[in-house]
Amino acid sequence: MHSGKLYIISAPSGAGKTSLVKRLIAELADITVSVSHTTRAMRPGEIDGKDYFFVSLPEFQAMQETQAFLEHARVFDNFYGTARQTVVDNLYLGRDVILEIDWQGAQQVKRLWPDAVSVFILPPSIEVLLDRLKKRGQDDSATIARRMRDAVTEMQHYFEFDFLLVNDNFDEALNQLKSIVIAHRLAQQRQQQKLQSLLASLLAGC
């Protein structure tokens, strides 16, 4: 059995990261998103265990103390974390795993998992980013202003990532993201694991 690949996907709020990832896993087999734990309140339409694992601050802190997180970070006034064992189990089963995390979490994961592939998604302009945040209708003006300030901080870390995409045209950005995943699936080391029987028969000759 070949092991899966770990992907880190980061973007400022409003860049379209979540929509791209949802389409990606809908169109490719054997790839999943690691569901994060968070202390923030559940938003309308969200489902516990699907969008996030919604936990109390004491529960989150208990997981921190037992080193249950692969990475964790404070974003705004809430905490987010990726459960280590869930990621390991999926990779062992041969599934590619996506972590939707910010630059802080990406730095932590890269230290522990140096061969993780990191992708940063940019908006086409600061004006488009602001417009997208307003159209979501989830935040008041003060929160949007704060998200915009944080977006600039987030984007300052773009150079720490392996790949850089611009989500201007959604379908084009999706195809670029899919290309990254497919290319890594065709890497020699991974194909060697997957195609052992074929390689053995071919190299044996007639």
PDB file of C-alpha atoms in Angstrom:
ATOM      1  CA  MET A   1       0.000   0.000   0.000  1.00  0.00           C
ATOM      2  CA  HIS A   2       1.356   3.417  -0.953  1.00  0.00           C
ATOM      3  CA  SER A   3       1.080   6.314   1.482  1.00  0.00           C
ATOM      4  CA  GLY A   4      -0.804   9.487   0.720  1.00  0.00           C
ATOM      5  CA  LYS A   5       0.547  13.002   0.361  1.00  0.00           C
ATOM      6  CA  LEU A   6      -0.015  15.835   2.816  1.00  0.00           C
ATOM      7  CA  TYR A   7      -1.076  19.192   1.363  1.00  0.00           C
ATOM      8  CA  ILE A   8      -1.235  22.547   3.120  1.00  0.00           C
ATOM      9  CA  ILE A   9      -3.568  25.097   1.532  1.00  0.00           C
ATOM     10  CA  SER A  10      -3.610  28.629   2.890  1.00  0.00           C
ATOM     11  CA  ALA A  11      -5.221  31.881   1.814  1.00  0.00           C
ATOM     12  CA  PRO A  12      -6.544  35.112   3.276  1.00  0.00           C
ATOM     13  CA  SER A  13     -10.201  35.016   4.278  1.00  0.00           C
ATOM     14  CA  GLY A  14     -12.322  35.621   1.168  1.00  0.00           C
ATOM     15  CA  ALA A  15      -9.812  34.322  -1.387  1.00  0.00           C
ATOM     16  CA  GLY A  16     -12.003  31.300  -2.159  1.00  0.00           C
ATOM     17  CA  LYS A  17      -9.886  28.571  -0.574  1.00  0.00           C
ATOM     18  CA  THR A  18     -12.780  26.574   0.885  1.00  0.00           C
ATOM     19  CA  SER A  19     -14.777  26.584  -2.372  1.00  0.00           C
ATOM     20  CA  LEU A  20     -11.757  25.426  -4.349  1.00  0.00           C
ATOM     21  CA  VAL A  21     -10.965  22.630  -1.910  1.00  0.00           C
ATOM     22  CA  LYS A  22     -14.571  21.394  -1.904  1.00  0.00           C
ATOM     23  CA  ARG A  23     -14.577  21.126  -5.694  1.00  0.00           C
ATOM     24  CA  LEU A  24     -11.153  19.513  -5.681  1.00  0.00           C
ATOM     25  CA  ILE A  25     -12.182  16.653  -3.393  1.00  0.00           C
ATOM     26  CA  ALA A  26     -15.462  16.256  -5.315  1.00  0.00           C
ATOM     27  CA  GLU A  27     -13.561  15.736  -8.583  1.00  0.00           C
ATOM     28  CA  LEU A  28     -10.577  13.667  -7.427  1.00  0.00           C
ATOM     29  CA  ALA A  29     -10.623  10.279  -5.705  1.00  0.00           C
ATOM     30  CA  ASP A  30      -8.594   9.330  -2.630  1.00  0.00           C
ATOM     31  CA  ILE A  31      -8.258  12.840  -1.244  1.00  0.00           C
ATOM     32  CA  THR A  32      -9.837  14.260   1.888  1.00  0.00           C
ATOM     33  CA  VAL A  33      -9.832  17.376   4.033  1.00  0.00           C
ATOM     34  CA  SER A  34      -8.751  17.030   7.632  1.00  0.00           C
ATOM     35  CA  VAL A  35     -11.558  18.467   9.756  1.00  0.00           C
ATOM     36  CA  SER A  36     -10.119  20.915  12.272  1.00  0.00           C
ATOM     37  CA  HIS A  37     -11.125  21.459  15.869  1.00  0.00           C
ATOM     38  CA  THR A  38     -12.172  24.986  16.778  1.00  0.00           C
ATOM     39  CA  THR A  39     -13.412  26.941  19.770  1.00  0.00           C
ATOM     40  CA  ARG A  40     -15.413  29.389  17.656  1.00  0.00           C
ATOM     41  CA  ALA A  41     -19.209  29.301  17.579  1.00  0.00           C
ATOM     42  CA  MET A  42     -20.961  27.280  14.903  1.00  0.00           C
ATOM     43  CA  ARG A  43     -22.295  29.378  12.016  1.00  0.00           C
ATOM     44  CA  PRO A  44     -25.712  28.809  10.393  1.00  0.00           C
ATOM     45  CA  GLY A  45     -25.611  25.796   8.081  1.00  0.00           C
ATOM     46  CA  GLU A  46     -22.436  24.320   9.558  1.00  0.00           C
ATOM     47  CA  ILE A  47     -22.377  20.732  10.796  1.00  0.00           C
ATOM     48  CA  ASP A  48     -20.298  19.530  13.726  1.00  0.00           C
ATOM     49  CA  GLY A  49     -17.815  16.909  12.548  1.00  0.00           C
ATOM     50  CA  LYS A  50     -18.140  17.939   8.901  1.00  0.00           C
ATOM     51  CA  ASP A  51     -17.166  21.601   8.785  1.00  0.00           C
ATOM     52  CA  TYR A  52     -15.319  21.604  12.108  1.00  0.00           C
ATOM     53  CA  PHE A  53     -15.265  19.778  15.395  1.00  0.00           C
ATOM     54  CA  PHE A  54     -16.698  22.473  17.640  1.00  0.00           C
ATOM     55  CA  VAL A  55     -15.217  22.207  21.123  1.00  0.00           C
ATOM     56  CA  SER A  56     -15.021  24.310  24.268  1.00  0.00           C
ATOM     57  CA  LEU A  57     -11.827  26.126  25.222  1.00  0.00           C
ATOM     58  CA  PRO A  58     -11.108  23.656  28.096  1.00  0.00           C
ATOM     59  CA  GLU A  59     -11.525  20.733  25.666  1.00  0.00           C
ATOM     60  CA  PHE A  60      -9.161  22.370  23.198  1.00  0.00           C
ATOM     61  CA  GLN A  61      -6.593  23.072  25.889  1.00  0.00           C
ATOM     62  CA  ALA A  62      -6.770  19.462  27.068  1.00  0.00           C
ATOM     63  CA  MET A  63      -5.922  18.306  23.533  1.00  0.00           C
ATOM     64  CA  GLN A  64      -3.016  20.747  23.451  1.00  0.00           C
ATOM     65  CA  GLU A  65      -1.648  19.360  26.705  1.00  0.00           C
ATOM     66  CA  THR A  66      -1.676  15.805  25.358  1.00  0.00           C
ATOM     67  CA  GLN A  67      -0.010  16.958  22.111  1.00  0.00           C
ATOM     68  CA  ALA A  68      -2.979  15.703  20.109  1.00  0.00           C
ATOM     69  CA  PHE A  69      -2.580  18.476  17.513  1.00  0.00           C
ATOM     70  CA  LEU A  70      -0.299  18.412  14.500  1.00  0.00           C
ATOM     71  CA  GLU A  71      -0.661  22.188  14.474  1.00  0.00           C
ATOM     72  CA  HIS A  72      -2.768  24.767  16.243  1.00  0.00           C
ATOM     73  CA  ALA A  73      -3.157  28.529  16.106  1.00  0.00           C
ATOM     74  CA  ARG A  74      -5.167  31.422  17.430  1.00  0.00           C
ATOM     75  CA  VAL A  75      -7.094  33.269  14.710  1.00  0.00           C
ATOM     76  CA  PHE A  76      -8.998  36.357  15.785  1.00  0.00           C
ATOM     77  CA  ASP A  77     -10.293  35.366  19.245  1.00  0.00           C
ATOM     78  CA  ASN A  78     -10.666  31.660  18.531  1.00  0.00           C
ATOM     79  CA  PHE A  79      -8.402  28.613  18.449  1.00  0.00           C
ATOM     80  CA  TYR A  80      -8.036  26.091  15.626  1.00  0.00           C
ATOM     81  CA  GLY A  81      -6.158  22.796  15.577  1.00  0.00           C
ATOM     82  CA  THR A  82      -5.535  19.737  13.370  1.00  0.00           C
ATOM     83  CA  ALA A  83      -5.732  16.354  15.092  1.00  0.00           C
ATOM     84  CA  ARG A  84      -2.474  14.493  14.438  1.00  0.00           C
ATOM     85  CA  GLN A  85      -3.867  10.936  14.503  1.00  0.00           C
ATOM     86  CA  THR A  86      -6.595  11.625  11.932  1.00  0.00           C
ATOM     87  CA  VAL A  87      -4.010  12.860   9.446  1.00  0.00           C
ATOM     88  CA  VAL A  88      -1.666   9.924  10.051  1.00  0.00           C
ATOM     89  CA  ASP A  89      -4.471   7.366   9.685  1.00  0.00           C
ATOM     90  CA  ASN A  90      -5.643   8.795   6.348  1.00  0.00           C
ATOM     91  CA  LEU A  91      -2.133   8.993   4.918  1.00  0.00           C
ATOM     92  CA  TYR A  92      -1.459   5.391   5.954  1.00  0.00           C
ATOM     93  CA  LEU A  93      -4.562   4.298   4.042  1.00  0.00           C
ATOM     94  CA  GLY A  94      -3.159   5.916   0.892  1.00  0.00           C
ATOM     95  CA  ARG A  95      -5.360   9.000   0.900  1.00  0.00           C
ATOM     96  CA  ASP A  96      -4.024  12.448   0.159  1.00  0.00           C
ATOM     97  CA  VAL A  97      -4.879  14.827   3.002  1.00  0.00           C
ATOM     98  CA  ILE A  98      -5.518  18.555   2.757  1.00  0.00           C
ATOM     99  CA  LEU A  99      -4.997  20.891   5.689  1.00  0.00           C
ATOM    100  CA  GLU A 100      -6.836  24.202   5.310  1.00  0.00           C
ATOM    101  CA  ILE A 101      -4.753  26.246   7.725  1.00  0.00           C
ATOM    102  CA  ASP A 102      -3.169  29.678   8.034  1.00  0.00           C
ATOM    103  CA  TRP A 103       0.524  30.567   7.728  1.00  0.00           C
ATOM    104  CA  GLN A 104       1.115  29.954  11.435  1.00  0.00           C
ATOM    105  CA  GLY A 105      -0.153  26.394  11.166  1.00  0.00           C
ATOM    106  CA  ALA A 106       1.710  25.898   7.892  1.00  0.00           C
ATOM    107  CA  GLN A 107       5.005  26.753   9.592  1.00  0.00           C
ATOM    108  CA  GLN A 108       4.325  24.227  12.361  1.00  0.00           C
ATOM    109  CA  VAL A 109       3.392  21.444   9.940  1.00  0.00           C
ATOM    110  CA  LYS A 110       6.395  22.101   7.701  1.00  0.00           C
ATOM    111  CA  ARG A 111       8.720  21.674  10.681  1.00  0.00           C
ATOM    112  CA  LEU A 112       7.144  18.317  11.545  1.00  0.00           C
ATOM    113  CA  TRP A 113       6.382  17.197   7.977  1.00  0.00           C
ATOM    114  CA  PRO A 114       9.034  18.723   5.674  1.00  0.00           C
ATOM    115  CA  ASP A 115       7.781  16.944   2.547  1.00  0.00           C
ATOM    116  CA  ALA A 116       4.260  18.366   2.864  1.00  0.00           C
ATOM    117  CA  VAL A 117       3.274  20.319  -0.260  1.00  0.00           C
ATOM    118  CA  SER A 118       2.141  23.868   0.487  1.00  0.00           C
ATOM    119  CA  VAL A 119      -0.086  26.043  -1.711  1.00  0.00           C
ATOM    120  CA  PHE A 120      -1.005  29.678  -1.167  1.00  0.00           C
ATOM    121  CA  ILE A 121      -4.071  31.160  -2.874  1.00  0.00           C
ATOM    122  CA  LEU A 122      -4.205  34.879  -3.631  1.00  0.00           C
ATOM    123  CA  PRO A 123      -7.167  37.064  -4.616  1.00  0.00           C
ATOM    124  CA  PRO A 124      -6.807  38.978  -7.914  1.00  0.00           C
ATOM    125  CA  SER A 125      -6.841  42.327  -6.077  1.00  0.00           C
ATOM    126  CA  ILE A 126      -7.429  43.847  -2.669  1.00  0.00           C
ATOM    127  CA  GLU A 127     -10.663  45.368  -3.992  1.00  0.00           C
ATOM    128  CA  VAL A 128     -11.997  41.972  -5.071  1.00  0.00           C
ATOM    129  CA  LEU A 129     -11.100  40.514  -1.691  1.00  0.00           C
ATOM    130  CA  LEU A 130     -13.049  43.246   0.120  1.00  0.00           C
ATOM    131  CA  ASP A 131     -16.022  42.776  -2.192  1.00  0.00           C
ATOM    132  CA  ARG A 132     -16.073  39.010  -1.577  1.00  0.00           C
ATOM    133  CA  LEU A 133     -16.018  39.487   2.188  1.00  0.00           C
ATOM    134  CA  LYS A 134     -18.922  41.928   2.007  1.00  0.00           C
ATOM    135  CA  LYS A 135     -20.967  39.633  -0.249  1.00  0.00           C
ATOM    136  CA  ARG A 136     -20.600  36.686   2.137  1.00  0.00           C
ATOM    137  CA  GLY A 137     -22.836  38.553   4.570  1.00  0.00           C
ATOM    138  CA  GLN A 138     -21.307  36.822   7.585  1.00  0.00           C
ATOM    139  CA  ASP A 139     -19.559  39.725   9.307  1.00  0.00           C
ATOM    140  CA  ASP A 140     -20.215  43.279  10.398  1.00  0.00           C
ATOM    141  CA  SER A 141     -18.121  46.171   9.065  1.00  0.00           C
ATOM    142  CA  ALA A 142     -15.696  46.103  12.012  1.00  0.00           C
ATOM    143  CA  THR A 143     -15.014  42.385  11.537  1.00  0.00           C
ATOM    144  CA  ILE A 144     -14.539  42.849   7.792  1.00  0.00           C
ATOM    145  CA  ALA A 145     -12.037  45.645   8.445  1.00  0.00           C
ATOM    146  CA  ARG A 146     -10.156  43.355  10.803  1.00  0.00           C
ATOM    147  CA  ARG A 147     -10.191  40.520   8.285  1.00  0.00           C
ATOM    148  CA  MET A 148      -8.742  42.843   5.667  1.00  0.00           C
ATOM    149  CA  ARG A 149      -5.907  43.856   7.991  1.00  0.00           C
ATOM    150  CA  ASP A 150      -5.219  40.222   8.789  1.00  0.00           C
ATOM    151  CA  ALA A 151      -5.352  39.360   5.072  1.00  0.00           C
ATOM    152  CA  VAL A 152      -2.393  41.645   4.405  1.00  0.00           C
ATOM    153  CA  THR A 153      -0.440  39.962   7.211  1.00  0.00           C
ATOM    154  CA  GLU A 154      -1.376  36.543   5.824  1.00  0.00           C
ATOM    155  CA  MET A 155      -0.326  37.429   2.284  1.00  0.00           C
ATOM    156  CA  GLN A 156       3.067  38.662   3.478  1.00  0.00           C
ATOM    157  CA  HIS A 157       3.954  34.989   4.043  1.00  0.00           C
ATOM    158  CA  TYR A 158       3.283  33.869   0.465  1.00  0.00           C
ATOM    159  CA  PHE A 159       6.989  33.193  -0.181  1.00  0.00           C
ATOM    160  CA  GLU A 160       7.021  30.431   2.442  1.00  0.00           C
ATOM    161  CA  PHE A 161       4.823  28.222   0.216  1.00  0.00           C
ATOM    162  CA  ASP A 162       5.764  25.858  -2.607  1.00  0.00           C
ATOM    163  CA  PHE A 163       3.037  26.986  -5.015  1.00  0.00           C
ATOM    164  CA  LEU A 164       1.252  30.286  -5.569  1.00  0.00           C
ATOM    165  CA  LEU A 165      -2.171  30.508  -7.269  1.00  0.00           C
ATOM    166  CA  VAL A 166      -4.422  33.471  -8.075  1.00  0.00           C
ATOM    167  CA  ASN A 167      -8.146  32.782  -7.749  1.00  0.00           C
ATOM    168  CA  ASP A 168      -9.465  35.173 -10.383  1.00  0.00           C
ATOM    169  CA  ASN A 169     -11.190  32.672 -12.651  1.00  0.00           C
ATOM    170  CA  PHE A 170     -12.499  29.859 -10.420  1.00  0.00           C
ATOM    171  CA  ASP A 171     -12.289  27.054 -12.999  1.00  0.00           C
ATOM    172  CA  GLU A 172      -8.760  28.018 -13.980  1.00  0.00           C
ATOM    173  CA  ALA A 173      -7.637  28.134 -10.346  1.00  0.00           C
ATOM    174  CA  LEU A 174      -9.300  24.746  -9.740  1.00  0.00           C
ATOM    175  CA  ASN A 175      -7.490  23.186 -12.700  1.00  0.00           C
ATOM    176  CA  GLN A 176      -4.182  24.566 -11.423  1.00  0.00           C
ATOM    177  CA  LEU A 177      -4.824  23.111  -7.981  1.00  0.00           C
ATOM    178  CA  LYS A 178      -5.760  19.739  -9.460  1.00  0.00           C
ATOM    179  CA  SER A 179      -2.602  19.796 -11.578  1.00  0.00           C
ATOM    180  CA  ILE A 180      -0.460  20.125  -8.457  1.00  0.00           C
ATOM    181  CA  VAL A 181      -2.093  17.087  -6.849  1.00  0.00           C
ATOM    182  CA  ILE A 182      -1.995  14.973 -10.015  1.00  0.00           C
ATOM    183  CA  ALA A 183       1.655  15.831 -10.690  1.00  0.00           C
ATOM    184  CA  HIS A 184       2.661  14.676  -7.218  1.00  0.00           C
ATOM    185  CA  ARG A 185       0.718  11.455  -7.668  1.00  0.00           C
ATOM    186  CA  LEU A 186       2.852  10.763 -10.755  1.00  0.00           C
ATOM    187  CA  ALA A 187       6.152  11.364  -8.950  1.00  0.00           C
ATOM    188  CA  GLN A 188       8.616   8.496  -9.409  1.00  0.00           C
ATOM    189  CA  GLN A 189       8.835   7.502  -5.757  1.00  0.00           C
ATOM    190  CA  ARG A 190       5.060   7.291  -5.333  1.00  0.00           C
ATOM    191  CA  GLN A 191       4.506   5.541  -8.665  1.00  0.00           C
ATOM    192  CA  GLN A 192       7.225   3.044  -7.794  1.00  0.00           C
ATOM    193  CA  GLN A 193       5.262   2.023  -4.713  1.00  0.00           C
ATOM    194  CA  LYS A 194       1.986   1.847  -6.605  1.00  0.00           C
ATOM    195  CA  LEU A 195       3.310   0.022  -9.688  1.00  0.00           C
ATOM    196  CA  GLN A 196       5.572  -2.554  -8.076  1.00  0.00           C
ATOM    197  CA  SER A 197       3.972  -5.527  -9.830  1.00  0.00           C
ATOM    198  CA  LEU A 198       3.981  -3.864 -13.257  1.00  0.00           C
ATOM    199  CA  LEU A 199       7.573  -2.702 -12.898  1.00  0.00           C
ATOM    200  CA  ALA A 200       8.692  -6.170 -11.813  1.00  0.00           C
ATOM    201  CA  SER A 201       7.063  -7.811 -14.850  1.00  0.00           C
ATOM    202  CA  LEU A 202       8.388  -5.200 -17.272  1.00  0.00           C
ATOM    203  CA  LEU A 203      11.938  -5.386 -15.966  1.00  0.00           C
ATOM    204  CA  ALA A 204      11.901  -9.197 -16.009  1.00  0.00           C
ATOM    205  CA  GLY A 205      11.732  -9.070 -19.803  1.00  0.00           C
ATOM    206  CA  CYS A 206      10.305 -11.750 -22.065  1.00  0.00           C
TER     207      CYS A 206
END
